[in-house]
Short mmCIF file of C-alpha atoms in Angstrom, two decimals:
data_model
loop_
_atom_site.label_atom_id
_atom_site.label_comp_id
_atom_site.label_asym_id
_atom_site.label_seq_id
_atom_site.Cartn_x
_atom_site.Cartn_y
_atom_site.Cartn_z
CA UNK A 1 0.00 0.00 0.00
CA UNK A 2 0.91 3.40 -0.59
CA UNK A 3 2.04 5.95 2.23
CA UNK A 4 2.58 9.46 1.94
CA UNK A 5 4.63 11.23 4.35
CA UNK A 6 4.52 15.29 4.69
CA UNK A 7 6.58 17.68 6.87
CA UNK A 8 6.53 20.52 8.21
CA UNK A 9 7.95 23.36 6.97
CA UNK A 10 9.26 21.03 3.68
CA UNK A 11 8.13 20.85 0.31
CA UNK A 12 8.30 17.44 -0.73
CA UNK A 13 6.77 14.45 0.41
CA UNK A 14 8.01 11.01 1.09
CA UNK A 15 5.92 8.29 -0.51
CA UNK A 16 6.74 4.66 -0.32
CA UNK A 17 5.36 1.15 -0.77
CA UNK A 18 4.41 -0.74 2.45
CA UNK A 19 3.85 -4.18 2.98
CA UNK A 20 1.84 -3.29 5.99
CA UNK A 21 -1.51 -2.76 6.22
CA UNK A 22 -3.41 0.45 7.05
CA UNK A 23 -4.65 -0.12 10.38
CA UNK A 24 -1.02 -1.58 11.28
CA UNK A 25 0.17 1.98 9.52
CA UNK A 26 -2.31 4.20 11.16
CA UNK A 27 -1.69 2.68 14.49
CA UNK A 28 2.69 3.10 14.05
CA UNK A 29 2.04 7.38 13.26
CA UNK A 30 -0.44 7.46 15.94
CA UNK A 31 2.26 6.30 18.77
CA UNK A 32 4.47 8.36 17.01
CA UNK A 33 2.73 11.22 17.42
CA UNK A 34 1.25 10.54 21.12
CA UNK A 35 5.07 9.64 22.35
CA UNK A 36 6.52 12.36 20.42
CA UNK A 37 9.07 9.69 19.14
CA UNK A 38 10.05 8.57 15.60
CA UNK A 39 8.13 7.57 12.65
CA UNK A 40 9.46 4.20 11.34
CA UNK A 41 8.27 2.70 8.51
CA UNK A 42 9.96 0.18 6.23
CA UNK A 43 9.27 -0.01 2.18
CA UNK A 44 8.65 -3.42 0.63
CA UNK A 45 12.19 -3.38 -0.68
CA UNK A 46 13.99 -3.19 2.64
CA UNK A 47 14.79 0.35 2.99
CA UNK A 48 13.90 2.57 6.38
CA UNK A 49 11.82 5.81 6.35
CA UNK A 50 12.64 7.27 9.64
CA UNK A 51 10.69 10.73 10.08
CA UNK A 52 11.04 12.39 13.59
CA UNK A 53 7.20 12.37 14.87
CA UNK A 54 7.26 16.27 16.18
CA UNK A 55 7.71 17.69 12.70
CA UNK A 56 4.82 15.57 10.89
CA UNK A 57 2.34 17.46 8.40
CA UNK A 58 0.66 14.33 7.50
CA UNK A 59 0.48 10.86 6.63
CA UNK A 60 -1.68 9.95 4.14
CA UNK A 61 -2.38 5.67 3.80
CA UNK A 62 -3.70 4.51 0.78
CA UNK A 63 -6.57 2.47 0.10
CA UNK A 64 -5.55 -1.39 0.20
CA UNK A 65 -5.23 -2.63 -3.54
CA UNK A 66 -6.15 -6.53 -4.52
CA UNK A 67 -3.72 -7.13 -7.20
CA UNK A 68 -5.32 -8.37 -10.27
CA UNK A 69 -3.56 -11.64 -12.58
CA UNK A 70 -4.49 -11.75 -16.27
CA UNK A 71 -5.15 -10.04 -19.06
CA UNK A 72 -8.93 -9.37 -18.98
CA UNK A 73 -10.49 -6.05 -20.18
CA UNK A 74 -12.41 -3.99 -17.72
#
């Protein structure tokens, strides 16, 4: 699934591919945000996204996506 990561006072985003699922995702920003300690999220190809949790904008969590298998018209 799809996360977007905004902060503060920064132009760009951060968007990466997650292997975990929203309500694990939602739940990880949340504590960050409570505790005031990192963000740490890891993309499906092994790499950390470490954001500290004071200077978060937003996250935005995409919807969950079924991949599809075949070559069928829609």
């Amino acid at each position: 699934m799809e996360v977007k990561i905004g902060i503060q006072n920064v132009g760009r985003e951060i968007a990466l591919e997650s292997a975990l699922d929203a309500e694990s995702v939602a739940k990880i920003v949340s504590e960050a945000i409570a505790n005031g300690t990192d963000l740490r999220l890891t993309d499906e190809k092994g790499r950390q996204v470490i954001v500290p949790g004071n200077v978060l904008g937003y996250v935005e969590i995409g919807a969950e996506e079924v991949r599809r298998v075949g070559f069928g018209a829609l």
